[in-house]
Coordinates of C-alpha atoms and ligand atoms in Angstrom, one line a residue:
X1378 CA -7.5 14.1 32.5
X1379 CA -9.7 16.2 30.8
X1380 CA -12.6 15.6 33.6
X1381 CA -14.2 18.8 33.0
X1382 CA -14.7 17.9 29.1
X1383 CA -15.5 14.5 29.5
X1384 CA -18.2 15.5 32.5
X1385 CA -19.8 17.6 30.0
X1386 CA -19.7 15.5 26.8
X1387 CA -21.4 13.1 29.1
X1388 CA -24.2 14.9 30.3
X1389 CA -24.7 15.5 26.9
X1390 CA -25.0 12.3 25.4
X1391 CA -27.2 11.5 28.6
X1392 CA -29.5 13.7 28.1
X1393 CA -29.9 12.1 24.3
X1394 CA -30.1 9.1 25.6
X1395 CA -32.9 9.7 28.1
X1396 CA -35.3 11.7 25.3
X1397 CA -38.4 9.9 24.2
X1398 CA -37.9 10.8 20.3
X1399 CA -35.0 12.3 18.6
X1400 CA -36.0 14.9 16.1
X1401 CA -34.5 18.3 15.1
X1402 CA -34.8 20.0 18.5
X1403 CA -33.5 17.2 20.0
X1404 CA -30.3 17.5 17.6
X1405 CA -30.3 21.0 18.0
X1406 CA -30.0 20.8 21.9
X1407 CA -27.3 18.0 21.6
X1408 CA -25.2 20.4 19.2
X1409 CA -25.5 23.0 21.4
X1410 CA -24.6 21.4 24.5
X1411 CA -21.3 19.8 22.8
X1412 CA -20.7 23.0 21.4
X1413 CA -20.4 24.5 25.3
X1414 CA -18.2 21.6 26.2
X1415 CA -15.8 22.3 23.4
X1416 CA -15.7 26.0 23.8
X1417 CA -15.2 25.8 27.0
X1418 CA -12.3 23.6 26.8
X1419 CA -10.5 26.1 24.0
X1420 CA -11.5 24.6 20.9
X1421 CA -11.1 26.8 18.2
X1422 CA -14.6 28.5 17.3
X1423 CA -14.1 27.3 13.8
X1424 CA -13.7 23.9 14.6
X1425 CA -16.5 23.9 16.8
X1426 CA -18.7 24.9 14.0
X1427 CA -17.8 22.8 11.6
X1428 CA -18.2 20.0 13.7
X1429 CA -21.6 21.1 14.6
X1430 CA -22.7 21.6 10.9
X1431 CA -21.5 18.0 10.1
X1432 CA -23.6 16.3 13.4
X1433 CA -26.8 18.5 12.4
X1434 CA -26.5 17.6 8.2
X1435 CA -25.5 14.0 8.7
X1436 CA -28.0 13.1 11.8
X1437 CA -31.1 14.6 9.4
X1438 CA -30.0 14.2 6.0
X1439 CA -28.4 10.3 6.7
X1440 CA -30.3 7.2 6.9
X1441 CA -30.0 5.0 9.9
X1442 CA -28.2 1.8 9.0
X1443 CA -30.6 -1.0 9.0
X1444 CA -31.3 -2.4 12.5
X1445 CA -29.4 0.5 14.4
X1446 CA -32.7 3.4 16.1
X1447 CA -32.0 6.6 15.5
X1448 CA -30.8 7.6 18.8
X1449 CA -27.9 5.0 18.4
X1450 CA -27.5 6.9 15.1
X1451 CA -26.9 10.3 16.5
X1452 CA -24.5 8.9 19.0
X1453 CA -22.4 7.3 16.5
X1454 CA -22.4 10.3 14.6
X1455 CA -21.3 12.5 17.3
X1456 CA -18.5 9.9 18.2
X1457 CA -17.2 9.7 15.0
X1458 CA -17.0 13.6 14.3
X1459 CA -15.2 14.0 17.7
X1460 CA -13.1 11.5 16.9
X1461 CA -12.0 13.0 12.9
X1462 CA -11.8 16.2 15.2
X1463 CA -8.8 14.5 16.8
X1464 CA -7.2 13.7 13.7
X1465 CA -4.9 10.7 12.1
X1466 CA -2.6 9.6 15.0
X1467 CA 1.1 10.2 15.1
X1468 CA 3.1 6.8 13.6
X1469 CA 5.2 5.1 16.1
X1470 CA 7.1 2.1 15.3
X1471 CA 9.2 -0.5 17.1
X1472 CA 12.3 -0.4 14.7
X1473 CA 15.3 1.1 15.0
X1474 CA 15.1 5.2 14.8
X1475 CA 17.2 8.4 15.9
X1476 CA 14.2 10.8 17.5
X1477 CA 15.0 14.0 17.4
X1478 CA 12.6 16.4 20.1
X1479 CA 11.6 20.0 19.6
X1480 CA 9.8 22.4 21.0
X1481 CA 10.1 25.6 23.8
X1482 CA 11.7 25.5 27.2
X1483 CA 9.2 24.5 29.5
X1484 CA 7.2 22.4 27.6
X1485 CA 8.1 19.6 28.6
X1486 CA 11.2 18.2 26.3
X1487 CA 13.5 16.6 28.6
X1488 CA 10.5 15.1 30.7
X1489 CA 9.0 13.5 27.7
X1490 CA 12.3 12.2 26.2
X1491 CA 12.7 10.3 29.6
X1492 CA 9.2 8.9 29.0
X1493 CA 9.4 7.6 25.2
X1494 CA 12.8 6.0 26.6
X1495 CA 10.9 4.3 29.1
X1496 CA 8.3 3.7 26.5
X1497 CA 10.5 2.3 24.0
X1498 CA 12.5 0.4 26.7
X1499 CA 9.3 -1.4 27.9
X1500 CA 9.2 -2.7 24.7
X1501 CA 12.3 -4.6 24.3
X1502 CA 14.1 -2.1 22.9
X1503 CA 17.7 -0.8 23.8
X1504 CA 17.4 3.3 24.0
X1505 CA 20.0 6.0 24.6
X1506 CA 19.5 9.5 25.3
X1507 CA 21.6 12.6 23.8
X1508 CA 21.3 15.6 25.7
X1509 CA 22.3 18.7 23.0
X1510 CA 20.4 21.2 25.0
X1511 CA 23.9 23.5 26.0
X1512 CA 21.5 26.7 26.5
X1513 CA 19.7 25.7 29.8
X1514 CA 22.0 25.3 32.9
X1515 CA 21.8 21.9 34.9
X1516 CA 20.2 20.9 31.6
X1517 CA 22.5 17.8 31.4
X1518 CA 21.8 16.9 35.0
X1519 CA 18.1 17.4 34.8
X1520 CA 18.1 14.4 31.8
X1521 CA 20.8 12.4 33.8
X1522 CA 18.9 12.0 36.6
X1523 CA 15.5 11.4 34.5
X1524 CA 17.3 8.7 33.0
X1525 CA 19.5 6.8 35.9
X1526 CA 16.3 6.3 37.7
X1527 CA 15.1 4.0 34.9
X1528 CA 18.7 2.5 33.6
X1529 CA 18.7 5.1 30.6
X1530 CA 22.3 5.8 29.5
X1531 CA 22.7 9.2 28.5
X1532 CA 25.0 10.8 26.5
X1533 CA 26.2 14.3 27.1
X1534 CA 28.9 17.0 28.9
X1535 CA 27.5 19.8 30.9
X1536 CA 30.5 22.0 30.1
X1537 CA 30.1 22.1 26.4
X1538 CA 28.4 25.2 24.7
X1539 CA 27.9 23.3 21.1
X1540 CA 25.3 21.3 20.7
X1541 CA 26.1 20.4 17.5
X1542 CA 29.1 19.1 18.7
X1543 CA 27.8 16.8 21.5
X1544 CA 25.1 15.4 18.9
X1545 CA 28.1 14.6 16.0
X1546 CA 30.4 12.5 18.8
X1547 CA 27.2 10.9 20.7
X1548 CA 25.5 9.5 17.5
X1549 CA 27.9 7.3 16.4
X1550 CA 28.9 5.9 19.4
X1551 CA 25.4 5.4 20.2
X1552 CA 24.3 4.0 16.8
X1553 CA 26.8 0.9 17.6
X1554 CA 25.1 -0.2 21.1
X1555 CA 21.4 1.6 20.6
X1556 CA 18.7 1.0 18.4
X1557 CA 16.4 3.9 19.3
X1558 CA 18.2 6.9 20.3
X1559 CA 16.3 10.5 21.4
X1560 CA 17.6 13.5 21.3
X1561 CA 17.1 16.1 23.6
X1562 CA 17.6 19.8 22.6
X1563 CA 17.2 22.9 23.9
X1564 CA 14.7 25.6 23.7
X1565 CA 13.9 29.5 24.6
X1566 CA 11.2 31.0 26.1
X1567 CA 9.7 32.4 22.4
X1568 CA 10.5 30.9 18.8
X1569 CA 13.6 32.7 18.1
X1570 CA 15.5 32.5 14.8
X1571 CA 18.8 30.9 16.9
X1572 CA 16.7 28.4 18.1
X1573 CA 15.1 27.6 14.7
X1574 CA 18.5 27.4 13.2
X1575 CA 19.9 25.5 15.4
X1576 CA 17.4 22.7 15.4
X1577 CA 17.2 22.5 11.6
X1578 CA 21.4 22.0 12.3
X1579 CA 20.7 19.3 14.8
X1580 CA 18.4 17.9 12.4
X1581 CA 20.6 17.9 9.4
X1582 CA 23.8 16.0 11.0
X1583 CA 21.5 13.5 12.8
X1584 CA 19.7 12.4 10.0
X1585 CA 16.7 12.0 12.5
X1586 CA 13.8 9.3 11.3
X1587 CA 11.4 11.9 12.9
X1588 CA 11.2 15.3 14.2
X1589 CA 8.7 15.5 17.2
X1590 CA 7.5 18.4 18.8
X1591 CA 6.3 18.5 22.4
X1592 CA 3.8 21.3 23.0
X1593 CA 2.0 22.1 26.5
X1594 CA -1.2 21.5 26.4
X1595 CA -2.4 24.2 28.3
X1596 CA -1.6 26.1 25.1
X1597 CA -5.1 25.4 24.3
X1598 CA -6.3 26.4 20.8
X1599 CA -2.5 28.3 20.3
X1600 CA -0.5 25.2 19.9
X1601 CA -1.8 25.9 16.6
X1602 CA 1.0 28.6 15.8
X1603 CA 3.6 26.8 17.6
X1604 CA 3.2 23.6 15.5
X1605 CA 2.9 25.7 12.6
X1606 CA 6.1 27.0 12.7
X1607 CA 8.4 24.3 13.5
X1608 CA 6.7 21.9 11.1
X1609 CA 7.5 24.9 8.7
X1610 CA 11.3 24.6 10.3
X1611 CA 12.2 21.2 10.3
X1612 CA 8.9 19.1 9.2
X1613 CA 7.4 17.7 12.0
X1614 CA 5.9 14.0 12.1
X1615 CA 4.6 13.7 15.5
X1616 CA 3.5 15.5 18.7
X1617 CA 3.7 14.8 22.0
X1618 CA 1.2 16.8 23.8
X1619 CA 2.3 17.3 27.7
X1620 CA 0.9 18.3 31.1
X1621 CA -2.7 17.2 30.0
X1622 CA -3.3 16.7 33.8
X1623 CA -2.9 19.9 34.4
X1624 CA -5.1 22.4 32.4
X1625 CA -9.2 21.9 31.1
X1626 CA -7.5 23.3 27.7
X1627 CA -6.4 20.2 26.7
X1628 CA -9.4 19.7 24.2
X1629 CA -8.1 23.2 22.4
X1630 CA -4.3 21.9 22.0
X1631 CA -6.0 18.4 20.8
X1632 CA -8.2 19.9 18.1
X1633 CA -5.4 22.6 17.3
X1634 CA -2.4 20.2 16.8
X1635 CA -4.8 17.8 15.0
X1636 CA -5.7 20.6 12.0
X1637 CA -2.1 20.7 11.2
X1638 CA -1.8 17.3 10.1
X1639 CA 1.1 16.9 12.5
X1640 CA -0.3 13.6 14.0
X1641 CA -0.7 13.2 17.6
X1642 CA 1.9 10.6 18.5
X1643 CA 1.5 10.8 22.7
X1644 CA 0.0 12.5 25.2
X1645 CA 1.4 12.9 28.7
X1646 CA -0.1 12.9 32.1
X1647 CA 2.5 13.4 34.9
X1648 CA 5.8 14.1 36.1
X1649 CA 6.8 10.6 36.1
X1650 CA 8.4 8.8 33.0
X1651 CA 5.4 6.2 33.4
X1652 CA 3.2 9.3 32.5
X1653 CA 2.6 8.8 29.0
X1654 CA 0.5 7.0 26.6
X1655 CA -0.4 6.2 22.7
X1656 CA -2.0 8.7 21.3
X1657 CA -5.5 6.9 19.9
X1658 CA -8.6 8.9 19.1
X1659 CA -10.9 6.4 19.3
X1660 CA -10.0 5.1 22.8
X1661 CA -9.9 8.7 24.2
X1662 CA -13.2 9.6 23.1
X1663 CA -14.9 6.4 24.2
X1664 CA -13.6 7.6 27.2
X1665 CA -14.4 11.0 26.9
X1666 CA -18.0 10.2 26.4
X1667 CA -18.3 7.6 29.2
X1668 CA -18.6 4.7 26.6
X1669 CA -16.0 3.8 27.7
X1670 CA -13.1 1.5 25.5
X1671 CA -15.2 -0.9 23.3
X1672 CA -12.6 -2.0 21.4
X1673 CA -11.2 -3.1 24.3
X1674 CA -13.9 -4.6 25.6
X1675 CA -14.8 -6.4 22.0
X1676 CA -11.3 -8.2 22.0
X1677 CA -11.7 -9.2 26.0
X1678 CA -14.7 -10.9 24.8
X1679 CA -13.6 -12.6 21.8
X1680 CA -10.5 -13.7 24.0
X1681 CA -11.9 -14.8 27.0
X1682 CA -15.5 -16.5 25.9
X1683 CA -16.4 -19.0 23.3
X1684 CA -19.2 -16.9 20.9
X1685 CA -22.0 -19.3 21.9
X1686 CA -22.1 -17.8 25.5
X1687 CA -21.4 -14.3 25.4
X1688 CA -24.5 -12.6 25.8
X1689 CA -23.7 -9.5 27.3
X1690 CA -27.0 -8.2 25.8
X1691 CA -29.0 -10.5 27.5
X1692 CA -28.3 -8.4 30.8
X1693 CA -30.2 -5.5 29.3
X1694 CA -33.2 -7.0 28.5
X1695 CA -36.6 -6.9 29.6
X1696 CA -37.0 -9.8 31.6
X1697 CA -34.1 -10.7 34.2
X1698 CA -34.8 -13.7 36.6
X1699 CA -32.4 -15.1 39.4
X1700 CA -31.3 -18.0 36.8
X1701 CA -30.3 -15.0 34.3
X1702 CA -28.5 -13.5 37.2
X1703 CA -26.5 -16.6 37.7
X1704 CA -25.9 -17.3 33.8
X1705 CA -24.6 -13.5 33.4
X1706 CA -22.7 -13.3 36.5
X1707 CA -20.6 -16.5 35.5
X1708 CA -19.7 -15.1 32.0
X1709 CA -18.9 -11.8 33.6
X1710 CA -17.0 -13.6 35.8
X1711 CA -15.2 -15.3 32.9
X1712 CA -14.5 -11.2 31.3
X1713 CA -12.2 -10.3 34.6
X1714 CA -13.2 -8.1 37.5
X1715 CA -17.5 -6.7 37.0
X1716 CA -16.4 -3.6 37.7
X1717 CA -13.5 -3.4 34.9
X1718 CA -15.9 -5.1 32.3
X1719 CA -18.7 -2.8 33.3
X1720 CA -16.7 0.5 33.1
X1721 CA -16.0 -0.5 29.4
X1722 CA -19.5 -1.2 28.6
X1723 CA -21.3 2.0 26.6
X1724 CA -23.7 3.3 29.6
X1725 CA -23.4 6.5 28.5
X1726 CA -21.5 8.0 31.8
X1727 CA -24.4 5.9 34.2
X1728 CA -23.4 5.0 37.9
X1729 CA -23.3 1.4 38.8
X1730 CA -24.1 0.8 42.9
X1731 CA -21.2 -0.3 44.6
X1732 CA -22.6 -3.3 45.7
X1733 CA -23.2 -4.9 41.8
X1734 CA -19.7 -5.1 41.6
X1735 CA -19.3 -6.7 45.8
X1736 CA -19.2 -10.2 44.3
X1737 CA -16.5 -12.8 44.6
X1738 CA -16.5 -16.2 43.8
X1739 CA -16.7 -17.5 47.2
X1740 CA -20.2 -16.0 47.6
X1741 CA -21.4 -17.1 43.8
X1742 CA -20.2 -20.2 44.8
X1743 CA -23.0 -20.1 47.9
X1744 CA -25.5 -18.5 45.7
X1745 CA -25.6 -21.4 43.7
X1746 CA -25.8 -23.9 46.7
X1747 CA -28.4 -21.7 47.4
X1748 CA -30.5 -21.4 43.9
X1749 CA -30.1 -25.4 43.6
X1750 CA -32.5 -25.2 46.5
X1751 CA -35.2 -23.2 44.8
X1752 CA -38.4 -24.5 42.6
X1753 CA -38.1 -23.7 39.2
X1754 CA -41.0 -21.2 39.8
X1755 CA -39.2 -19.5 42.0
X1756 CA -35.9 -19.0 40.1
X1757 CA -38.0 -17.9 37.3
X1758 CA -40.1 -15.2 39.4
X1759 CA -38.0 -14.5 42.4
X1760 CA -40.9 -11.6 43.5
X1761 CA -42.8 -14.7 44.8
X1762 CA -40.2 -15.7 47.6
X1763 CA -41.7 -14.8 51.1
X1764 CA -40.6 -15.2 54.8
X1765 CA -41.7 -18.8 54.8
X1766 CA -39.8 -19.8 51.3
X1767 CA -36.8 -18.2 52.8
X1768 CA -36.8 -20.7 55.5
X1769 CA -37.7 -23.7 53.5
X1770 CA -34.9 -22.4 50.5
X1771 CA -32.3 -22.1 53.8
X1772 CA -32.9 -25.5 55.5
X1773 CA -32.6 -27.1 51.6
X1774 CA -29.1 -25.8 51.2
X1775 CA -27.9 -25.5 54.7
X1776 CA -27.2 -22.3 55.1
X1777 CA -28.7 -19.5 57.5
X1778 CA -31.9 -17.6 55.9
X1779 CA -29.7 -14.4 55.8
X1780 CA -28.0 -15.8 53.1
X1781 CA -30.6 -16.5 50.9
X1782 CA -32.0 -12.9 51.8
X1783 CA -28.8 -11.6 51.0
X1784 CA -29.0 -13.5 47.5
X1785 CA -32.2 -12.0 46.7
X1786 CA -31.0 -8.4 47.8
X1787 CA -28.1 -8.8 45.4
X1788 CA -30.5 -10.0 42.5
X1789 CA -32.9 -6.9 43.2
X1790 CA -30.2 -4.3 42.9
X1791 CA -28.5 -5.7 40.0
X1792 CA -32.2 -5.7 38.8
X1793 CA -32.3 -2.1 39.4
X1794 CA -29.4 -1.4 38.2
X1795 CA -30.3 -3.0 34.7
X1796 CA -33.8 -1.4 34.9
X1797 CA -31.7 2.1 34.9
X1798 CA -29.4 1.2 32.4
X1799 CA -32.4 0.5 30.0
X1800 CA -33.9 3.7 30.9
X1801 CA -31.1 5.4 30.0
X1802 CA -30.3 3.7 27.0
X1803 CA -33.6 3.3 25.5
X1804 CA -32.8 0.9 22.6
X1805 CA -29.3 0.8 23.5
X1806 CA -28.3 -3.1 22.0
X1807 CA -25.1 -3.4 23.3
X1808 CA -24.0 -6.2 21.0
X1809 CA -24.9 -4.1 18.2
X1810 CA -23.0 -0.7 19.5
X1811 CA -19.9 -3.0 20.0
X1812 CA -19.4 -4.0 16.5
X1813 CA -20.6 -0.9 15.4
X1814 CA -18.2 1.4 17.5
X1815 CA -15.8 -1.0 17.8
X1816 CA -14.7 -0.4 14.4
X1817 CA -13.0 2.4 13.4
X1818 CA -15.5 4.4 11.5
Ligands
GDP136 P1 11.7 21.4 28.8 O1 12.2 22.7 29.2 O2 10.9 21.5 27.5 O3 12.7 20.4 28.7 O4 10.6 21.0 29.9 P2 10.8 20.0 31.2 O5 10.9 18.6 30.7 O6 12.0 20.5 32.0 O7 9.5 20.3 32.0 C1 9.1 21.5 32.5 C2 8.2 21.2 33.7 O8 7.0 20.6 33.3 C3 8.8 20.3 34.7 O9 8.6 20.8 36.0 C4 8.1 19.0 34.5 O10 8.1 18.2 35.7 C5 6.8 19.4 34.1 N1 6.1 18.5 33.2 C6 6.5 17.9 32.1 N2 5.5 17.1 31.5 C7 4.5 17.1 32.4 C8 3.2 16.5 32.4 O11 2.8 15.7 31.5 N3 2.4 16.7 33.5 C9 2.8 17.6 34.5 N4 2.0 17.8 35.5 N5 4.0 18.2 34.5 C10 4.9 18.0 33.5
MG137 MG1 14.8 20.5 28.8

């Protein structure tokens, strides 16, 4: 989703990362580069600029909070900006609610309303679906079939031309059995006045708790207009925006829908009813920018590992012996899979080798056997283990030299690997960018 975006929001932020001092030129070439990422995904021009004029004033004209370098700074700036861009989320709740869909044929309606049915039903809730879209033929057949394939009862009669009529009997029976109950309607190829009326009728005699619009993202910047107007129609409180897999416009229809105020409620992905996801800016642009879902990874932490040894940190810097090795790998261990914990870790977009993350528990479990065996000089500088140490270390702990050469080869490309990541980052603490972008600014 959005690969072409997020590949060149990356390269950006890289190529911050990986400049000796950041001063006005530096800004200036980060503005511009994020200014060709957005543009090129169809953000509006507008938008664009005023999100540049707020990263330029507010990385020169604002302090650095104590303790955080100024290229950390920047960063967080940009993040945050590209994350208002994105606007106040859609409100979804878990309580009982009549959902009433909108928007023009081919969007995506009756795809989507299968989706949040499976969404809601996921969450314990009991869902039924109307169908009051009488305009498109097999309409009723299209939802049925969305809906028997994940034990969704829907409500509707192909042969009726009033979908007034179908929503006035289905409600009440479904009110009795349902608690959340979506309603799919119809739309035309163009806003039309029928189609406006009639969904402000639909609207009225189902007393809807919200009004969501579902708008194809490959509208880019001109979902704009579309929200516009049925927010002007029938006050819309959330958006579903679909087929995000399928355009590099999706950053346009983001930005557009977001400067209505019409809250992004979901975004979809697919043709299947798993397709679909929360709506939340901070965890898309984390993403977006390769930093990948801190939150997440803050509230692994806290859940998994007792404060006292959680040092994540402590893999970034300077000095990294074979006993830091082993003390890192256990508490990654501890996190879930390394290469999970390490895609959620802010690298800005950096490429891990494969073979950091080829490590099971069987074979730390030999590494240890196998570091028991060492002198304490050489588990503090492993650089001094030769040929003849090997063989000594391998007789010690049973095991053929290989091993132990294998051991070392694991600890000098995880070395590597760290050496890059500093590189990269510079002053990157990563404690210190968790809390700070963990939070929503
Ligand atoms: P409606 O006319 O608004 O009810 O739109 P439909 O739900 O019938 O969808 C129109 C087409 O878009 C169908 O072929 C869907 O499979 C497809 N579609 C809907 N949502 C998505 C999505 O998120 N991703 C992709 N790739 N296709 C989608
Ligand atoms: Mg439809």
């Amino acid at each position: 989703m959005l690969d072409n975006l997020g590949a060149s929001l990356k390269d950006a932020v890289k190529k911050l990362a990986g400049r000796t001092v950041i001063d006005r030129a530096a800004v200036d070439e980060l503005v511009r580069d994020l200014q060709r990422a957005l543009l090129s995904a169809d953000v509006n021009v507008k938008l664009v600029m005023q999100l540049s004029q707020a990263i330029k004033q507010r990385a020169l004209d604002e302090e650095p909070p104590k303790g955080m370098g100024a290229r950390e700074h920047v960063l967080r700036i940009v993040y945050q900006e590209l994350v208002h861009l994105m606007g106040t989320p859609g409100t979804v709740t878990l309580e009982p609610q009549t959902i009433l869909m909108a928007g023009l044929q081919g969007s995506g309606k009756t795809t989507t309303t299968a989706k949040l049915a499976r969404f809601y039903q996921r969450k314990g809730l009991r869902v039924g679906v109307i169908c009051a879209d009488t305009f498109r033929p097999g309409a009723y057949d299209q939802l049925k079939t969305l809906c028997d394939r994940i034990s969704i009862p829907c409500y509707g009669d192909p042969y009726e031309t009033d979908a007034l009529k179908i929503v006035r009997e289905g409600l009440p029976r479904f009110r009795k059995v349902y608690e959340v109950i979506i309603i799919d309607t119809q739309g035309r190829h163009a806003l039309e006045d029928h189609l406006i009326e009639e969904i402000i009728n639909i609207n009225e005699i189902s007393h809807a708790d919200h009004r969501w619009l579902v708008i194809d993202a490959a509208l880019g910047q001109q979902a704009s207009e579309q929200a516009r107007r049925f927010h002007e129609a029938i006050g819309i409180d959330g958006v579903l925006v679909t087929k995000m897999d399928g355009t590099a416009k999706g950053g346009g229809a983001l930005s557009a829908v977001a400067e209505t105020q019409s809250g992004i409620a979901f975004i979809g992905s697919g043709e299947t009813s798993e397709d679909l996801e929360r709506f939340n800016p901070d965890g898309f642009i984390s993403r977006l920018l390769g930093m990948g879902d801190l939150k997440a990874l803050v509230e692994r932490v806290e859940e998994a590992i007792s404060a006292e040894d959680v040092d994540v940190n402590a893999m970034l810097k300077g000095k990294f012996t074979l006993r830091d090795m082993y003390g890192q790998l256990e508490t990654v261990n501890r996190m879930g899979p390394l290469k999970q914990v390490m895609s959620m870790l802010p690298l800005g977009g950096m490429q891990i080798p494969d073979d950091v993350y080829d490590i099971t528990s069987t074979k730390m479990a030999r590494y240890k056997v196998i570091m028991d065996s060492m002198t304490p000089s050489e588990l503090d500088d492993p650089s001094i283990i030769g040929s003849s140490r090997i063989q000594r270390i391998a007789r010690g702990a049973g095991v053929p030299p290989e091993d132990v050469r294998e051991l070392i080869k694991y600890y000098k490309t995880m070395q590597r690997a760290l050496k890059g990541m500093r590189g990269m980052g510079g002053k990157f603490n990563m404690q210190r960018m968790m809390k700070k972008f963990g939070r929503t600014p």
